[in-house]
Short mmCIF file of C-alpha atoms and ligand atoms in Angstrom, two decimals:
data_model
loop_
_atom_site.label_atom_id
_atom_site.label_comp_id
_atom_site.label_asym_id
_atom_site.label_seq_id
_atom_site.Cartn_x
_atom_site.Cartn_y
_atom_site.Cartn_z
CA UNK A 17 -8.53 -18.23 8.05
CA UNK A 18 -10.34 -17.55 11.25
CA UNK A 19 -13.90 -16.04 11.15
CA UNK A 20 -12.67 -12.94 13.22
CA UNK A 21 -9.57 -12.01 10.82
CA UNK A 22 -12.56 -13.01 7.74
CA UNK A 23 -15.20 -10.11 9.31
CA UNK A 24 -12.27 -7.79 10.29
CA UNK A 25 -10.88 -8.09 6.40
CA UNK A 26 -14.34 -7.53 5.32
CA UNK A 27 -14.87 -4.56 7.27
CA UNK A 28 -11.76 -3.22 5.81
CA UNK A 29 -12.11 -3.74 2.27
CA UNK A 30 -16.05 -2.89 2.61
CA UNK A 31 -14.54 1.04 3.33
CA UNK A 32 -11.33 0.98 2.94
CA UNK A 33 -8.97 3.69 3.75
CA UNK A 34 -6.60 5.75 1.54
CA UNK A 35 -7.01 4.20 -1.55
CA UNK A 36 -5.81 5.91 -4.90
CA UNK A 37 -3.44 7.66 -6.35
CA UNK A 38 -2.67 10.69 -4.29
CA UNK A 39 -2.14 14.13 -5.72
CA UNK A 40 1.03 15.99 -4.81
CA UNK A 41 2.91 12.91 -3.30
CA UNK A 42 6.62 13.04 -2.76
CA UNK A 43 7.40 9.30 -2.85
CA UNK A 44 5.67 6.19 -4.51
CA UNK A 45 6.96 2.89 -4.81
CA UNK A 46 5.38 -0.11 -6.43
CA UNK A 47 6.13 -4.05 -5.54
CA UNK A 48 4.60 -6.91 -7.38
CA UNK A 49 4.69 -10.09 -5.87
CA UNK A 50 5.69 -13.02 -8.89
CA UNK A 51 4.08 -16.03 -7.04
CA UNK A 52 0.32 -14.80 -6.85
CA UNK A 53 0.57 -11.82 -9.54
CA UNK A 54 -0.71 -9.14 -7.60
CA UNK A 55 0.89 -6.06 -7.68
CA UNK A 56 0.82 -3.13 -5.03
CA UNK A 57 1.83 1.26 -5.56
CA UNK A 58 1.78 3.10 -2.09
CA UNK A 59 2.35 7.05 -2.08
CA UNK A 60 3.55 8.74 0.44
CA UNK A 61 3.19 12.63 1.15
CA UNK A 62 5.37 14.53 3.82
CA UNK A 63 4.81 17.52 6.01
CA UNK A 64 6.77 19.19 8.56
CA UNK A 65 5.74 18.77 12.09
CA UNK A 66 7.48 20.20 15.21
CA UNK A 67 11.10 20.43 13.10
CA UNK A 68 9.83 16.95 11.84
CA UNK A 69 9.44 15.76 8.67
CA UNK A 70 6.33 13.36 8.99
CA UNK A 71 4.19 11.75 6.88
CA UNK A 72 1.01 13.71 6.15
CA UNK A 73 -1.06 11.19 3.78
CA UNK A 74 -0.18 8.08 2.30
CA UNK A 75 -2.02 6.14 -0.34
CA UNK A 76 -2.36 2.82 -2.20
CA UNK A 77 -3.74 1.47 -5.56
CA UNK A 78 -3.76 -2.56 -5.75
CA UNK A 79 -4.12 -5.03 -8.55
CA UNK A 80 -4.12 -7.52 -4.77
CA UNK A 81 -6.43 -10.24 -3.17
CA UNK A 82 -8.48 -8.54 -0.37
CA UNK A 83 -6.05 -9.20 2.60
CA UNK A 84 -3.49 -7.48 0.71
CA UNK A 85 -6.05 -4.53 0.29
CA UNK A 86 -7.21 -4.18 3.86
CA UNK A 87 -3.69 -4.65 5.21
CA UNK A 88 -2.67 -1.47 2.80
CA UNK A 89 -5.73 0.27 3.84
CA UNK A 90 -4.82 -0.10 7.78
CA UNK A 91 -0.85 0.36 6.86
CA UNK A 92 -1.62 3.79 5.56
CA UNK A 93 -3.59 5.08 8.24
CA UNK A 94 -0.61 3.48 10.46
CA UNK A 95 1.76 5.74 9.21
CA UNK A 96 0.26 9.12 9.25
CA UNK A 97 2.26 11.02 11.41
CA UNK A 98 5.51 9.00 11.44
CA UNK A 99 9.25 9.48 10.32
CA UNK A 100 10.22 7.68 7.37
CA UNK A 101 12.62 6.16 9.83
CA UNK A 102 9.70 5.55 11.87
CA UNK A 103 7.48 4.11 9.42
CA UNK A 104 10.39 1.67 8.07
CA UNK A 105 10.69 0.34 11.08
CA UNK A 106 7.37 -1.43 11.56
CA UNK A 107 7.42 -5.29 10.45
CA UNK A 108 4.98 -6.58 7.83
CA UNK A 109 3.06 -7.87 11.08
CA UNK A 110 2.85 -4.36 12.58
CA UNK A 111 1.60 -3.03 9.32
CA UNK A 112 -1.76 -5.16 9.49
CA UNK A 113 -3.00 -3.00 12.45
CA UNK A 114 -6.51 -4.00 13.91
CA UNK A 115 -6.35 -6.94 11.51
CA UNK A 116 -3.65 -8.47 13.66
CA UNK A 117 -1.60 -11.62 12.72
CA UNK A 118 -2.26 -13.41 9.24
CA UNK A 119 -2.06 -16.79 9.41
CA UNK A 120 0.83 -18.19 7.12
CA UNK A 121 -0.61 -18.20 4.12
CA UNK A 122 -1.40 -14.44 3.91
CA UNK A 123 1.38 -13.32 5.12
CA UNK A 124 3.11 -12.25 2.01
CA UNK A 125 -0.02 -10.29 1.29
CA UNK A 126 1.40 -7.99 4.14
CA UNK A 127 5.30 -8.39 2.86
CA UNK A 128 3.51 -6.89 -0.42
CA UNK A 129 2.15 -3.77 1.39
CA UNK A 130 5.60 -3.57 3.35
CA UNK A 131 7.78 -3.81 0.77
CA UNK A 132 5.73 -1.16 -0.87
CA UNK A 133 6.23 0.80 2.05
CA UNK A 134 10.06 0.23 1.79
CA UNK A 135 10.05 0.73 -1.78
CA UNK A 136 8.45 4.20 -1.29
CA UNK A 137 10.37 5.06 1.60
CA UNK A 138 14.35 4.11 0.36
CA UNK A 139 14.43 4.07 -3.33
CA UNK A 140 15.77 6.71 -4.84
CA UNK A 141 13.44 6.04 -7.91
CA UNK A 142 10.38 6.44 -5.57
CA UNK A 143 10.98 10.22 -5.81
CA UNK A 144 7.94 11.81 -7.63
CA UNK A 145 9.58 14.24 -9.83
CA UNK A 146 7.75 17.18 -11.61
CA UNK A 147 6.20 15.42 -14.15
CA UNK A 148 4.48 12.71 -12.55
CA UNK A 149 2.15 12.09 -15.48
CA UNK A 150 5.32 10.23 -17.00
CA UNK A 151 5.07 7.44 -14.27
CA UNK A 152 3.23 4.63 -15.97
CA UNK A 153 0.03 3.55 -14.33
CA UNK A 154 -0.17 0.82 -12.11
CA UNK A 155 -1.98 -1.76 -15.27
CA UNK A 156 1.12 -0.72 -17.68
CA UNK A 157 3.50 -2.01 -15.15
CA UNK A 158 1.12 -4.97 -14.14
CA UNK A 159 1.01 -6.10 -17.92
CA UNK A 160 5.14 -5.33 -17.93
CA UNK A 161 5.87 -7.56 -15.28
CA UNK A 162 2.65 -10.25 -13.95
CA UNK A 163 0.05 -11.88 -15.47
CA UNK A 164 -2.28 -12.47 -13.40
CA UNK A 165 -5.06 -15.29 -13.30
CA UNK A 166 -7.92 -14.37 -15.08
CA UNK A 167 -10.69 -12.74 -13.47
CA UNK A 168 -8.71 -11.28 -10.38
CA UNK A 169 -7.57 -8.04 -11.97
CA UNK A 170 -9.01 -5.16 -9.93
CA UNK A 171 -8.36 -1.63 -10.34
CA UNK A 172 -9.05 0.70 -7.43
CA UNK A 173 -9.93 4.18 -7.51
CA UNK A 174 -9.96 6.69 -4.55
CA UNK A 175 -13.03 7.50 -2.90
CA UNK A 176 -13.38 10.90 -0.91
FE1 FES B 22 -0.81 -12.68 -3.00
FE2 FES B 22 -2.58 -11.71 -1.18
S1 FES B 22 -0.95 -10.65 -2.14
S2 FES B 22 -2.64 -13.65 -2.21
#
């Protein structure tokens, strides 16, 4: 990886944006990836704009390596404002923002945050109903369906 895309990652994870569960959302979905074990929930919160229905907040918890985490962090701020139709049409290399491109190896770590994204966005089990308490956390359904290496679990809580 390139010593700019290392600094800009580590600018994003050192305050990154959005992260957490967020309060009141309307959609969530959650993606794991089965090659690296690292597992990614996005929620998503809508608002009407101008006879628009746009995204007002979005939000992310990660059990994911730091690119994954700074491309979710920029992904979420890239959103804000947007259609879901809007939204679902940026590419997994849209989604990194000021990061820019990944080189190949990283890439998936933005697929994760996309598919997240799509997940959220198009499933109709991403609906938050009225008892979102039910939803299991983000660990039950890591320990459902990854294992990941030892030592590169992370839980992430929101920061105001
Ligand atoms: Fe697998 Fe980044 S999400 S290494």
């Amino acid at each position: 990886m390139d010593e700019s895309l290392e600094q800009k990652i580590k600018d994003a994870i050192a305050n990154p944006k959005n992260m957490g569960e967020l309060a009141d959302a309307d959609r969530m979905g959650t993606v794991g990836n089965s090659d690296c074990g690292e597992m990614l929930r996005l929620w998503v919160k809508f608002k009407e704009e101008h006879g628009r229905k746009v995204i007002d907040q979005a939000s992310f918890q990660s059990f994911g390596c730091e690119t994954a985490i700074a491309v979710a962090s920029m992904a979420t701020e890239l959103i804000r404002g947007k259609t879901a139709e809007e939204a679902l049409a940026l590419r997994h290399d849209e989604l990194t923002g000021d990061l820019g491109a990944l080189p190949p190896m990283k890439i998936h770590c933005a697929q994760l945050v996309e598919g997240a994204l799509k997940s959220a966005l198009t499933s109709d089990e991403s609906k938050v109903g009225a008892e979102p308490e039910n939803i299991p956390s983000l660990m039950d359904s890591l320990n459902k369906n990854a294992q990941p290496a030892q030592g590169r679990l992370r839980m992430l809580k929101k920061e105001n």
